[in-house]
């Protein structure tokens, strides 16, 4: 599993076209190990855990390293706010919570058998090496079996899956690629592209026009080229972000373990020395790189969820059967157990001042049911030196809450027991079970409240010639029309006033140049005499 570290520190190949990032050198070209020749990996394996035991014979520290990572713990304490975050703690407005739904949610855990709170997080053999390091494309986890290896052929999101040959997969391990990371990160929240808005299957073998970094025609980069790894700890993550990075690339010859644009491109990324470049660098002090270089959300041809209304779940057909409806693109628009869903693609992000510190609404926090509840929130403004204008996908919806106590609630959705909502379509026992499991009170009164959740947009970086133009912001129809706490030329004043200001600047420049020209002229005359 130390392939992950090797892949993150590969030397760069020369010869990239101008305007493109050079491609990483493939790990197999510099590796000193051929796993297909290892005696421990010959023969067949009956389970994923048997493969892990074989891996640990050589990679003795890998299990311990993985167990310290958020990919394993799904737990993170924010160093500034003190909030206990991570996937197993936070609420969202998709399927809302992991607790009591583990066998379904943990099908994307980098481990085997996390069925409930009794899971042994200290056991190295529970680590799933293959979910990240498979290079065959044949390794699959069972979709509803707590992260265990698929044992029976099935179909997931329309894609047929067959049980893997574990021996073959183990003998062909390598560094993670976009597809292996995407097997989980592309499919969270109920299907391909559902959750993030900038992560979906279109990034696998993406054209350069979609993403200059991951495209084979561009940087041909893997995820860990930005999410730099050290001991199976990867940089980056939505729980503690750097909204404004002033450290840049760090020491010469080193990559900082920071998944920011500046950690690779430097603080002044526009470096051709021109007036335009200097102006753009001035913008980057207050505007995130992503704001200009990611012009639209979900622009790879895969729709992303924008609305999920749980209040409409539970409706049945006239014959008593469950309803399953799709839109013109085949995405679920109504499902009895989900409610109403809306999707979008190729649309302009929402923009906000962002200081990098996300704060999450917890099930213990009192809410105002008369307003739209922010699942997560943040601070920032033009007066905040650490904040910049960032692009976001805003996920909206309606979800259950405790109508007497005014608290968001947890939901027990998945399972064959009588209280699971997807089985019995009864909210009261589904919520009561989940809340009791977490040791939280519930009045028994169920209501539905509007919610919104912010997802920072950082992927699908367009080529420079497709970046957001000046007039997209500096105009009456500005993309930043919702940010009114500062003055923006071209947006906040009459056109004639901006023209006068522009002419004044040009006149000043002409005066300076004219003065310099006269000084040069008279100096030349004096020397000529």
JSON list of N, CA, C and O in Angstrom, two decimals, residues 102-107 115 141-148 150 154-156 335 337 414 416 422:
[
{"chain": "A", "resi": 102, "resn": "UNK", "atom": "N", "xyz": [-25.12, 1.76, 8.52]},
{"chain": "A", "resi": 102, "resn": "UNK", "atom": "CA", "xyz": [-23.75, 1.41, 8.17]},
{"chain": "A", "resi": 102, "resn": "UNK", "atom": "C", "xyz": [-23.62, 0.38, 7.04]},
{"chain": "A", "resi": 102, "resn": "UNK", "atom": "O", "xyz": [-22.80, 0.60, 6.12]},
{"chain": "A", "resi": 103, "resn": "UNK", "atom": "N", "xyz": [-24.35, -0.72, 7.04]},
{"chain": "A", "resi": 103, "resn": "UNK", "atom": "CA", "xyz": [-24.08, -1.71, 5.98]},
{"chain": "A", "resi": 103, "resn": "UNK", "atom": "C", "xyz": [-24.21, -1.15, 4.57]},
{"chain": "A", "resi": 103, "resn": "UNK", "atom": "O", "xyz": [-23.53, -1.63, 3.66]},
{"chain": "A", "resi": 104, "resn": "UNK", "atom": "N", "xyz": [-25.05, -0.14, 4.39]},
{"chain": "A", "resi": 104, "resn": "UNK", "atom": "CA", "xyz": [-25.19, 0.50, 3.08]},
{"chain": "A", "resi": 104, "resn": "UNK", "atom": "C", "xyz": [-24.11, 1.57, 2.88]},
{"chain": "A", "resi": 104, "resn": "UNK", "atom": "O", "xyz": [-23.41, 1.58, 1.87]},
{"chain": "A", "resi": 105, "resn": "UNK", "atom": "N", "xyz": [-23.97, 2.45, 3.85]},
{"chain": "A", "resi": 105, "resn": "UNK", "atom": "CA", "xyz": [-23.02, 3.56, 3.72]},
{"chain": "A", "resi": 105, "resn": "UNK", "atom": "C", "xyz": [-21.57, 3.06, 3.65]},
{"chain": "A", "resi": 105, "resn": "UNK", "atom": "O", "xyz": [-20.75, 3.61, 2.91]},
{"chain": "A", "resi": 106, "resn": "UNK", "atom": "N", "xyz": [-21.24, 2.06, 4.45]},
{"chain": "A", "resi": 106, "resn": "UNK", "atom": "CA", "xyz": [-19.84, 1.62, 4.54]},
{"chain": "A", "resi": 106, "resn": "UNK", "atom": "C", "xyz": [-19.44, 0.70, 3.39]},
{"chain": "A", "resi": 106, "resn": "UNK", "atom": "O", "xyz": [-18.34, 0.15, 3.40]},
{"chain": "A", "resi": 107, "resn": "UNK", "atom": "N", "xyz": [-20.29, 0.55, 2.40]},
{"chain": "A", "resi": 107, "resn": "UNK", "atom": "CA", "xyz": [-19.86, -0.12, 1.17]},
{"chain": "A", "resi": 107, "resn": "UNK", "atom": "C", "xyz": [-18.77, 0.71, 0.50]},
{"chain": "A", "resi": 107, "resn": "UNK", "atom": "O", "xyz": [-18.06, 0.21, -0.38]},
{"chain": "A", "resi": 115, "resn": "UNK", "atom": "N", "xyz": [-20.44, -2.92, 10.27]},
{"chain": "A", "resi": 115, "resn": "UNK", "atom": "CA", "xyz": [-21.90, -3.10, 10.28]},
{"chain": "A", "resi": 115, "resn": "UNK", "atom": "C", "xyz": [-22.60, -2.21, 11.29]},
{"chain": "A", "resi": 115, "resn": "UNK", "atom": "O", "xyz": [-23.76, -1.84, 11.11]},
{"chain": "A", "resi": 141, "resn": "UNK", "atom": "N", "xyz": [-16.80, -3.91, -4.32]},
{"chain": "A", "resi": 141, "resn": "UNK", "atom": "CA", "xyz": [-17.40, -4.19, -3.01]},
{"chain": "A", "resi": 141, "resn": "UNK", "atom": "C", "xyz": [-18.89, -4.45, -3.20]},
{"chain": "A", "resi": 141, "resn": "UNK", "atom": "O", "xyz": [-19.52, -3.90, -4.12]},
{"chain": "A", "resi": 142, "resn": "UNK", "atom": "N", "xyz": [-19.45, -5.28, -2.32]},
{"chain": "A", "resi": 142, "resn": "UNK", "atom": "CA", "xyz": [-20.89, -5.51, -2.35]},
{"chain": "A", "resi": 142, "resn": "UNK", "atom": "C", "xyz": [-21.61, -4.21, -1.95]},
{"chain": "A", "resi": 142, "resn": "UNK", "atom": "O", "xyz": [-21.20, -3.54, -1.00]},
{"chain": "A", "resi": 143, "resn": "UNK", "atom": "N", "xyz": [-22.66, -3.82, -2.65]},
{"chain": "A", "resi": 143, "resn": "UNK", "atom": "CA", "xyz": [-23.28, -2.52, -2.40]},
{"chain": "A", "resi": 143, "resn": "UNK", "atom": "C", "xyz": [-24.04, -2.41, -1.08]},
{"chain": "A", "resi": 143, "resn": "UNK", "atom": "O", "xyz": [-24.32, -1.30, -0.64]},
{"chain": "A", "resi": 144, "resn": "UNK", "atom": "N", "xyz": [-24.33, -3.53, -0.43]},
{"chain": "A", "resi": 144, "resn": "UNK", "atom": "CA", "xyz": [-25.14, -3.47, 0.79]},
{"chain": "A", "resi": 144, "resn": "UNK", "atom": "C", "xyz": [-24.60, -4.39, 1.88]},
{"chain": "A", "resi": 144, "resn": "UNK", "atom": "O", "xyz": [-25.35, -4.91, 2.70]},
{"chain": "A", "resi": 145, "resn": "UNK", "atom": "N", "xyz": [-23.28, -4.61, 1.92]},
{"chain": "A", "resi": 145, "resn": "UNK", "atom": "CA", "xyz": [-22.72, -5.59, 2.84]},
{"chain": "A", "resi": 145, "resn": "UNK", "atom": "C", "xyz": [-21.53, -5.05, 3.62]},
{"chain": "A", "resi": 145, "resn": "UNK", "atom": "O", "xyz": [-20.52, -5.74, 3.78]},
{"chain": "A", "resi": 146, "resn": "UNK", "atom": "N", "xyz": [-21.63, -3.84, 4.10]},
{"chain": "A", "resi": 146, "resn": "UNK", "atom": "CA", "xyz": [-20.65, -3.27, 5.03]},
{"chain": "A", "resi": 146, "resn": "UNK", "atom": "C", "xyz": [-19.22, -3.30, 4.51]},
{"chain": "A", "resi": 146, "resn": "UNK", "atom": "O", "xyz": [-18.27, -3.48, 5.27]},
{"chain": "A", "resi": 147, "resn": "UNK", "atom": "N", "xyz": [-19.06, -3.09, 3.22]},
{"chain": "A", "resi": 147, "resn": "UNK", "atom": "CA", "xyz": [-17.73, -2.98, 2.65]},
{"chain": "A", "resi": 147, "resn": "UNK", "atom": "C", "xyz": [-17.06, -4.28, 2.28]},
{"chain": "A", "resi": 147, "resn": "UNK", "atom": "O", "xyz": [-15.90, -4.27, 1.86]},
{"chain": "A", "resi": 148, "resn": "UNK", "atom": "N", "xyz": [-17.76, -5.38, 2.41]},
{"chain": "A", "resi": 148, "resn": "UNK", "atom": "CA", "xyz": [-17.16, -6.66, 2.05]},
{"chain": "A", "resi": 148, "resn": "UNK", "atom": "C", "xyz": [-17.09, -6.81, 0.53]},
{"chain": "A", "resi": 148, "resn": "UNK", "atom": "O", "xyz": [-17.80, -6.14, -0.22]},
{"chain": "A", "resi": 150, "resn": "UNK", "atom": "N", "xyz": [-17.63, -8.13, -3.15]},
{"chain": "A", "resi": 150, "resn": "UNK", "atom": "CA", "xyz": [-18.78, -8.65, -3.87]},
{"chain": "A", "resi": 150, "resn": "UNK", "atom": "C", "xyz": [-18.62, -10.15, -4.10]},
{"chain": "A", "resi": 150, "resn": "UNK", "atom": "O", "xyz": [-17.59, -10.62, -4.60]},
{"chain": "A", "resi": 154, "resn": "UNK", "atom": "N", "xyz": [-24.26, -8.74, -9.59]},
{"chain": "A", "resi": 154, "resn": "UNK", "atom": "CA", "xyz": [-25.37, -7.83, -9.36]},
{"chain": "A", "resi": 154, "resn": "UNK", "atom": "C", "xyz": [-25.26, -6.66, -10.33]},
{"chain": "A", "resi": 154, "resn": "UNK", "atom": "O", "xyz": [-24.33, -6.59, -11.12]},
{"chain": "A", "resi": 155, "resn": "UNK", "atom": "N", "xyz": [-26.21, -5.76, -10.26]},
{"chain": "A", "resi": 155, "resn": "UNK", "atom": "CA", "xyz": [-26.19, -4.54, -11.07]},
{"chain": "A", "resi": 155, "resn": "UNK", "atom": "C", "xyz": [-26.33, -3.34, -10.16]},
{"chain": "A", "resi": 155, "resn": "UNK", "atom": "O", "xyz": [-27.23, -3.30, -9.31]},
{"chain": "A", "resi": 156, "resn": "UNK", "atom": "N", "xyz": [-25.45, -2.36, -10.31]},
{"chain": "A", "resi": 156, "resn": "UNK", "atom": "CA", "xyz": [-25.47, -1.15, -9.49]},
{"chain": "A", "resi": 156, "resn": "UNK", "atom": "C", "xyz": [-25.50, 0.06, -10.42]},
{"chain": "A", "resi": 156, "resn": "UNK", "atom": "O", "xyz": [-24.61, 0.21, -11.26]},
{"chain": "A", "resi": 335, "resn": "UNK", "atom": "N", "xyz": [-38.99, 8.46, -6.24]},
{"chain": "A", "resi": 335, "resn": "UNK", "atom": "CA", "xyz": [-38.92, 7.08, -5.77]},
{"chain": "A", "resi": 335, "resn": "UNK", "atom": "C", "xyz": [-39.66, 7.04, -4.44]},
{"chain": "A", "resi": 335, "resn": "UNK", "atom": "O", "xyz": [-39.45, 7.91, -3.59]},
{"chain": "A", "resi": 337, "resn": "UNK", "atom": "N", "xyz": [-39.29, 5.47, -1.80]},
{"chain": "A", "resi": 337, "resn": "UNK", "atom": "CA", "xyz": [-38.48, 5.49, -0.58]},
{"chain": "A", "resi": 337, "resn": "UNK", "atom": "C", "xyz": [-37.57, 6.71, -0.48]},
{"chain": "A", "resi": 337, "resn": "UNK", "atom": "O", "xyz": [-36.97, 6.96, 0.56]},
{"chain": "A", "resi": 414, "resn": "UNK", "atom": "N", "xyz": [-31.89, 2.13, 6.12]},
{"chain": "A", "resi": 414, "resn": "UNK", "atom": "CA", "xyz": [-31.52, 0.85, 5.52]},
{"chain": "A", "resi": 414, "resn": "UNK", "atom": "C", "xyz": [-31.63, -0.30, 6.51]},
{"chain": "A", "resi": 414, "resn": "UNK", "atom": "O", "xyz": [-31.28, -0.17, 7.68]},
{"chain": "A", "resi": 416, "resn": "UNK", "atom": "N", "xyz": [-33.46, -4.65, 7.14]},
{"chain": "A", "resi": 416, "resn": "UNK", "atom": "CA", "xyz": [-34.64, -5.50, 7.03]},
{"chain": "A", "resi": 416, "resn": "UNK", "atom": "C", "xyz": [-35.47, -5.51, 8.31]},
{"chain": "A", "resi": 416, "resn": "UNK", "atom": "O", "xyz": [-36.47, -6.23, 8.39]},
{"chain": "A", "resi": 422, "resn": "UNK", "atom": "N", "xyz": [-36.99, 2.50, 4.63]},
{"chain": "A", "resi": 422, "resn": "UNK", "atom": "CA", "xyz": [-37.08, 1.96, 3.28]},
{"chain": "A", "resi": 422, "resn": "UNK", "atom": "C", "xyz": [-37.83, 0.64, 3.24]},
{"chain": "A", "resi": 422, "resn": "UNK", "atom": "O", "xyz": [-38.25, 0.20, 2.17]}
]
